[in-house]
Short mmCIF file of C-alpha atoms and ligand atoms in Angstrom, two decimals:
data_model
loop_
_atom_site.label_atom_id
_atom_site.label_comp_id
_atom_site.label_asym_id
_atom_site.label_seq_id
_atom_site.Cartn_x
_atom_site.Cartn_y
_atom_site.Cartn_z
CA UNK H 2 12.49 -2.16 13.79
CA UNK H 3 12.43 0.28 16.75
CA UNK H 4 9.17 2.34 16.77
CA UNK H 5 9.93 6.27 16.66
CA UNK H 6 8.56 9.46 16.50
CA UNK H 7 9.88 12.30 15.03
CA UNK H 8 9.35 15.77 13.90
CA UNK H 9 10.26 16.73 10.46
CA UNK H 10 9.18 20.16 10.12
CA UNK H 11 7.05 22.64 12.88
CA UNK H 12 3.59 21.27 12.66
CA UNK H 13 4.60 17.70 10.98
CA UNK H 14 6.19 14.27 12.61
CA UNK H 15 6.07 10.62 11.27
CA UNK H 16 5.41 7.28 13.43
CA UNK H 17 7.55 4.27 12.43
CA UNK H 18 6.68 0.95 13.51
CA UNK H 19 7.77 -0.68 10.39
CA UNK H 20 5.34 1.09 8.09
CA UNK H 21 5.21 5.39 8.45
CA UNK H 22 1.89 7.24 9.99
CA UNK H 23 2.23 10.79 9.06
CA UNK H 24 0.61 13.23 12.37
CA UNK H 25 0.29 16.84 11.13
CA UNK H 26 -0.94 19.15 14.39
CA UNK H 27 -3.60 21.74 13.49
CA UNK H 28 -2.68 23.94 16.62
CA UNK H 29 -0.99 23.44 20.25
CA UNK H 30 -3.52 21.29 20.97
CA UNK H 31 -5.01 19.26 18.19
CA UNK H 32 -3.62 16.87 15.93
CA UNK H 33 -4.95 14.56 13.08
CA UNK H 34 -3.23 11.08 11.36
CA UNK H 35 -2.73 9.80 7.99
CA UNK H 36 -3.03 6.51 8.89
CA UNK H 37 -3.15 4.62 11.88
CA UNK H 38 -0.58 2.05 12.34
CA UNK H 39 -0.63 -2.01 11.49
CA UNK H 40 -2.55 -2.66 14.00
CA UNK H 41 -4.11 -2.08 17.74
CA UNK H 42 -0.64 -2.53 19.33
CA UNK H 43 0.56 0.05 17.11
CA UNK H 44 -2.33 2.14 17.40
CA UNK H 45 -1.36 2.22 21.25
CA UNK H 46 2.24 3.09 20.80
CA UNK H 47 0.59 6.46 18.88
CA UNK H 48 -2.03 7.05 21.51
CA UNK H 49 0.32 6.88 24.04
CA UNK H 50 2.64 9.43 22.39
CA UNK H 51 -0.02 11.99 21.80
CA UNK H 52 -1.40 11.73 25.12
CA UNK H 53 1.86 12.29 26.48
CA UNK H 54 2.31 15.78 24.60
CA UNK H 55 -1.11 16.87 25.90
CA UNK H 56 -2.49 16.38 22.33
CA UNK H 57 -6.13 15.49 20.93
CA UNK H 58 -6.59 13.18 18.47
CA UNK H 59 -9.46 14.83 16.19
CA UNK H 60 -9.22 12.32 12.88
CA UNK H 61 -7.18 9.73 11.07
CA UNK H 62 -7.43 10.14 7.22
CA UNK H 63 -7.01 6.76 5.65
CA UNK H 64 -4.77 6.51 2.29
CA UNK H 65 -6.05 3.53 1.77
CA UNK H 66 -8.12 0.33 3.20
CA UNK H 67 -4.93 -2.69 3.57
CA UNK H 68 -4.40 -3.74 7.47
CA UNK H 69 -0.71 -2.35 8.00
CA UNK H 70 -2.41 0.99 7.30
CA UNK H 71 -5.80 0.67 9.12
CA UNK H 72 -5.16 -1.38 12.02
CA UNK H 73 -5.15 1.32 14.02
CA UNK H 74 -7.50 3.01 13.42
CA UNK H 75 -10.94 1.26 15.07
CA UNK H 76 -8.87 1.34 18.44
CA UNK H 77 -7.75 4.85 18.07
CA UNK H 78 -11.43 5.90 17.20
CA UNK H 79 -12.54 3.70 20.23
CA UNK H 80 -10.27 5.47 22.25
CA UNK H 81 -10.66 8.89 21.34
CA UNK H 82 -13.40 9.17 19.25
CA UNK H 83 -11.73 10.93 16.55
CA UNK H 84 -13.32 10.98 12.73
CA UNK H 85 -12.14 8.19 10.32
CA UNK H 86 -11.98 9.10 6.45
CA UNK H 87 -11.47 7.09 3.91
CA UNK H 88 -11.52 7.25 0.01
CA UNK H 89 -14.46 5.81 -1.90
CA UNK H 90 -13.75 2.12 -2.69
CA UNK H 91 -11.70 2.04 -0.25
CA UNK H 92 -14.17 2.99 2.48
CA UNK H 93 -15.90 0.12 1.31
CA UNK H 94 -13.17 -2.22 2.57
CA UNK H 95 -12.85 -0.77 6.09
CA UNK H 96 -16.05 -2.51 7.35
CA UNK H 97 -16.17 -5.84 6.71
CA UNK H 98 -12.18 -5.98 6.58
CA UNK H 99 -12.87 -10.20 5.95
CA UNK H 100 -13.12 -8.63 2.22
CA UNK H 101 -9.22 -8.05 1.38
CA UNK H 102 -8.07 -11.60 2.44
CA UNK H 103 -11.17 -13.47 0.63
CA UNK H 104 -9.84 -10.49 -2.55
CA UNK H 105 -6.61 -12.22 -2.19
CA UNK H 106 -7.20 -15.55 -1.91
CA UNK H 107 -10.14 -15.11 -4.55
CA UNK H 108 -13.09 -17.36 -2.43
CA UNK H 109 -13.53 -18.04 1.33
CA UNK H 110 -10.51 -16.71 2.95
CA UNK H 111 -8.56 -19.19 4.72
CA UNK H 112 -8.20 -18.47 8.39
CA UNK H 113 -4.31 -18.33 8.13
CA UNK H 114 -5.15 -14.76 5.78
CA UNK H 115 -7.74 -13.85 8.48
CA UNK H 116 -5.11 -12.32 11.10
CA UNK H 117 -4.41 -8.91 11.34
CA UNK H 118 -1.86 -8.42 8.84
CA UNK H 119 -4.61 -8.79 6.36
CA UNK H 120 -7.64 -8.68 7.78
CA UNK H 121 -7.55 -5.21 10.04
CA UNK H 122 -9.74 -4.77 12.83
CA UNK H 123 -13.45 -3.23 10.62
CA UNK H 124 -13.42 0.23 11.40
CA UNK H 125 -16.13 2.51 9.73
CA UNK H 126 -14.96 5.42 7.86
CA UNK H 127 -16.47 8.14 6.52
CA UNK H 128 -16.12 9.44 2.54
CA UNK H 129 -12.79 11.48 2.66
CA UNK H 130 -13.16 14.48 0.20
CA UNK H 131 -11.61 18.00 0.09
CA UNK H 132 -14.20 19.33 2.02
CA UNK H 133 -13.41 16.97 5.37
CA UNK H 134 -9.71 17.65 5.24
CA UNK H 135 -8.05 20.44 7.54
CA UNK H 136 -6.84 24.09 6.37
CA UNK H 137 -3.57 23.53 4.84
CA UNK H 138 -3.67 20.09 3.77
CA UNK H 139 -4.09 18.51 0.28
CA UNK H 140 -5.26 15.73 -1.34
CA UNK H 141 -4.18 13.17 -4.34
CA UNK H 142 -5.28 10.20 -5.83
CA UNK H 143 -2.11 7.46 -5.54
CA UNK H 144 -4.13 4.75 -7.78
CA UNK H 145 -2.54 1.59 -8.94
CA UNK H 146 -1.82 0.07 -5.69
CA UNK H 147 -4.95 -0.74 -4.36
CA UNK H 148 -8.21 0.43 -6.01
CA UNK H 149 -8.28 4.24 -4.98
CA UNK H 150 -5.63 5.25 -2.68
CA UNK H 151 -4.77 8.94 -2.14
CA UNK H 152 -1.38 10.79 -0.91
CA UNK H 153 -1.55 14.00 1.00
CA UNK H 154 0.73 17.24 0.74
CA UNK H 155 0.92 19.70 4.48
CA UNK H 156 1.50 23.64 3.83
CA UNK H 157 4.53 22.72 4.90
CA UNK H 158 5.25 20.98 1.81
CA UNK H 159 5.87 17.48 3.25
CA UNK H 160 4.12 14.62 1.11
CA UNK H 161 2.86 11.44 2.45
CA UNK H 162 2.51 8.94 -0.11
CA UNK H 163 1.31 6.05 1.56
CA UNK H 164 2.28 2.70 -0.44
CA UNK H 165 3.02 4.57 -4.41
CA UNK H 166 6.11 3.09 -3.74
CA UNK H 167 8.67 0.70 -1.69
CA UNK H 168 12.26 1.22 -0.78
CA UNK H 169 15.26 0.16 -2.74
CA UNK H 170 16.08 -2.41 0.28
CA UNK H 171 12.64 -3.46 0.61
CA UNK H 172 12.40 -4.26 -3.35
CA UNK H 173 15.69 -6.86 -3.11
CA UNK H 174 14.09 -8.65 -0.42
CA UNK H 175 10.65 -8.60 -1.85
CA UNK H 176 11.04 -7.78 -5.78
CA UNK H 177 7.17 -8.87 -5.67
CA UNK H 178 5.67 -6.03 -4.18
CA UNK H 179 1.69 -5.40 -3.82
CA UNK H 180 -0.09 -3.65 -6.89
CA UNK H 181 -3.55 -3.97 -8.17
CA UNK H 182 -3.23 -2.27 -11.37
CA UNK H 183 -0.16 -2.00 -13.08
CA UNK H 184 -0.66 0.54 -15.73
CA UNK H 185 -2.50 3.19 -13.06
CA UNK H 186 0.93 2.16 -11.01
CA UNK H 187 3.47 2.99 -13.58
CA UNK H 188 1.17 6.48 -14.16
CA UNK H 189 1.27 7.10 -10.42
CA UNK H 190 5.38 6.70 -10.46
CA UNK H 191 5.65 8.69 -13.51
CA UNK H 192 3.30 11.67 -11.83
CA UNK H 193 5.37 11.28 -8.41
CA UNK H 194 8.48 11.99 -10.78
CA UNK H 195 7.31 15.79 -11.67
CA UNK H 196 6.03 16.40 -7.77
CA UNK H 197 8.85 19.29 -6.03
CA UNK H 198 8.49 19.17 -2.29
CA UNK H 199 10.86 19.59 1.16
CA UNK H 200 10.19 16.06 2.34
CA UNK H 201 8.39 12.99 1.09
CA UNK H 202 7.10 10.49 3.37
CA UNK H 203 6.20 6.48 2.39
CA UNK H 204 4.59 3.96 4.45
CA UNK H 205 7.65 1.88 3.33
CA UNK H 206 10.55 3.46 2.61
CA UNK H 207 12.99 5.60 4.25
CA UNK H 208 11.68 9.68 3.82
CA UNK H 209 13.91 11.61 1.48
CA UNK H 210 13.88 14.95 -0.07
CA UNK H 211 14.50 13.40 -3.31
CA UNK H 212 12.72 10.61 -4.62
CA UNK H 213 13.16 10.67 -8.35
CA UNK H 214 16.19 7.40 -7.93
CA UNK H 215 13.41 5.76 -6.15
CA UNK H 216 10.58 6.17 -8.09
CA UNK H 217 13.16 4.91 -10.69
CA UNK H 218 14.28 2.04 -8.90
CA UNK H 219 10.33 0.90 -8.37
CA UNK H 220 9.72 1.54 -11.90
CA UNK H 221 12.66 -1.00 -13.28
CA UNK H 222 11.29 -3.64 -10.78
CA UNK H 223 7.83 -3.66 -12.40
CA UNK H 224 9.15 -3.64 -15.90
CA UNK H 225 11.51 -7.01 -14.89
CA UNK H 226 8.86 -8.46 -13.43
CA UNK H 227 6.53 -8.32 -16.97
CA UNK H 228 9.33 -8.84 -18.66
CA UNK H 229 9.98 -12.09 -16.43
CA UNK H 230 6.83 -13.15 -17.10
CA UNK H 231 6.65 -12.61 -20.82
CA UNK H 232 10.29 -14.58 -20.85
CA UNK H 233 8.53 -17.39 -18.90
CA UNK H 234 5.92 -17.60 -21.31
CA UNK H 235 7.85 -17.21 -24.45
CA UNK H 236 9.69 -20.49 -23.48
CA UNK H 237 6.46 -22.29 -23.23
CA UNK H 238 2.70 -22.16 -22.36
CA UNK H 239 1.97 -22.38 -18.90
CA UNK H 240 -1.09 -23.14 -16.80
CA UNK H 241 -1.61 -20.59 -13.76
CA UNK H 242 0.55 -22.76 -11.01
CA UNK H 243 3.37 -23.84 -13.14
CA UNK H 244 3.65 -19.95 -13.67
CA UNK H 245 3.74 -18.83 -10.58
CA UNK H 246 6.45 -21.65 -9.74
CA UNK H 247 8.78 -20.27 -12.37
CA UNK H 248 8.25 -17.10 -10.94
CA UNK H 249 8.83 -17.68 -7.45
CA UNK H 250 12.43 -19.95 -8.89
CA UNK H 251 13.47 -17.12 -10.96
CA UNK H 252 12.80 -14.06 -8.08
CA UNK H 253 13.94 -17.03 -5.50
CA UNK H 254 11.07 -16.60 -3.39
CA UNK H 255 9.72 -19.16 -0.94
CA UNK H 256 6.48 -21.18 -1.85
CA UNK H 257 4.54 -21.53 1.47
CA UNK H 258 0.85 -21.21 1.43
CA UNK H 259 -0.11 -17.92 2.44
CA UNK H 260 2.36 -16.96 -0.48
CA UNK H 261 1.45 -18.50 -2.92
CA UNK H 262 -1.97 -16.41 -2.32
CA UNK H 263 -0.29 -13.33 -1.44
CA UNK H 264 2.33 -13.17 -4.29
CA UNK H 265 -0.08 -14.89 -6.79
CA UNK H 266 -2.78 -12.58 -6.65
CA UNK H 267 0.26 -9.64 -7.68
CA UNK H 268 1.28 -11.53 -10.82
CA UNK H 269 -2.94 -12.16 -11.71
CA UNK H 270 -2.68 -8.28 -11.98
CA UNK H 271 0.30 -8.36 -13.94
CA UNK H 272 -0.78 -11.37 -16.17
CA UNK H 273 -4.52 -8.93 -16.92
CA UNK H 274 -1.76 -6.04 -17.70
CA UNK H 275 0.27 -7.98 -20.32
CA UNK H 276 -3.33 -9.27 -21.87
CA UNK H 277 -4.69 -5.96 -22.25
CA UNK H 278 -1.48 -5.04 -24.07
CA UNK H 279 -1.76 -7.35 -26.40
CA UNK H 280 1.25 -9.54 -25.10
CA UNK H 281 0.15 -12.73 -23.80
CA UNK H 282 -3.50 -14.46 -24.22
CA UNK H 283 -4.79 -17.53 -22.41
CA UNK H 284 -6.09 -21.16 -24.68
CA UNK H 285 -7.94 -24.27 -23.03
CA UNK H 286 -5.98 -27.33 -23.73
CA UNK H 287 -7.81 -30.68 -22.13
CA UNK H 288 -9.17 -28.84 -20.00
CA UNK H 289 -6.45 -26.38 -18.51
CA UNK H 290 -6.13 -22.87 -19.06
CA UNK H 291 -3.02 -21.97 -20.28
CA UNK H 292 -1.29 -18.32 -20.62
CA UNK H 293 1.32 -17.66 -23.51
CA UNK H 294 2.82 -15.51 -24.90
CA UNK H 295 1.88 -13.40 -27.99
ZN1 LIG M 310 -0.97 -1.06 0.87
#
């Protein structure tokens, strides 16, 4: 994809270099970021273009702690020493960034999850709260994706929603998409449904004025994938791997080892959903845990 800028209203533009950084100027001369870009490349590409309009970075609120949003940001800080905010938990995560693959892969990372798609370049961040964020912007929390992410709203009434949600194209290729907690993601889609703005802005998905067929479309996608699962299940018991295989066959996704990490640690967060709800359970049989369904 071709990195751009572009201005969407008077004081508000959008980045794209294959995930969306929203830049919101606070005057003629001073900007600020939500986000930072996948990585230090990309946080060049932005540097470079607010440089070039005579601009100052002053901070980059963080939506949330996963690479492709805070790769930037330790360069851009470096650079510029702009302020870095990010929400609690997720601050957490932006210094030692080593955490989110070894999350992933559940133990010692291996070093093929230690590269910077995963494993950002540690940036410390300070607590982001009302009180830190510039006249005319709002805050939200987006939970449900990772452990605490938050969306922001401009007086201009442009959103940026960060990762709440994936586009239509996106979800074909990858029907699998990153959650941690499915029922906090359904409520996040269901409160995105009643927000009214002029523009909404994802990290992954083209920006709209309308989102509602969407929201909609990322909704059905969960539901099909528990109700995959469940179907898998219902046809017989299934230890964790054997699971995951019939998963991968029936989305026809491609087993390699990162993944089987990657996607696996998606449908552990579905499996805890469908246990809490009563759905499936787990039983030890010689020795291996098996999950079926209720
Ligand atoms: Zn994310």
């Amino acid at each position: 994809m071709e990195f751009e800028f572009r201005q969407v209203t008077n004081k508000t533009y959008y980045f794209n270099d294959t995930n969306r950084v929203l830049l919101y100027k606070l005057d003629d001369n001073n900007v600020v970021l939500f986000d930072s870009g996948k990585n230090t490349h990309a946080g060049k590409k932005i540097l470079n273009i607010i440089r070039e309009n005579g601009w100052t970075l002053k901070a980059i609120y963080l939506s949330h702690s996963h690479a492709d949003h805070m790769g930037g940001a330790a360069y851009l800080k470096a650079e510029t020493g702009c302020e870095v905010y990010a929400p609690e938990f997720e601050r957490h995560l932006t210094i030692p960034t080593i955490i989110e693959p070894g999350f992933m892969y559940g133990g010692f990372p291996p070093k093929e999850m230690c590269l910077p798609f995963l494993c950002a370049e540690p940036c410390p961040s300070k607590l982001l709260t009302d009180s830190v964020l510039p006249p005319g912007i709002e805050m939200f929390p987006l939970p449900g994706h990772t452990f605490n992410m938050y969306g922001f709203k401009t007086d201009e009434d442009i959103y940026f929603l960060a990762d709440a949600y994936v586009g239509s194209e996106i979800l074909s290729k990858h029907p699998v998409t990153f959650l941690y907690d499915v029922e906090k993601y359904l409520e996040t889609l269901d409160m995105l449904e009643l927000k009214s703005g002029k523009y909404f802005i994802a990290a992954h998905a083209n920006p709209s004025n309308s989102i509602l067929r969407v929201l909609s479309k990322n909704r059905e996608n969960v539901l099909e994938v528990l109700d995959t699962i469940v179907s898998i299940l219902k046809e017989d018991d299934c230890n964790y791997d054997q699971l995951l295989a019939k998963v991968f066959t029936h989305f026809h996704l491609i087993m390699n080892f990162i993944q089987h990490y990657l996607v696996g640690c998606i449908i552990k967060s579905y499996l805890m959903y469908l246990r809490n709800e009563g759905l499936v359970s787990t039983k030890v049989v010689e020795n291996q845990l098996l999950w079926y369904s209720l």
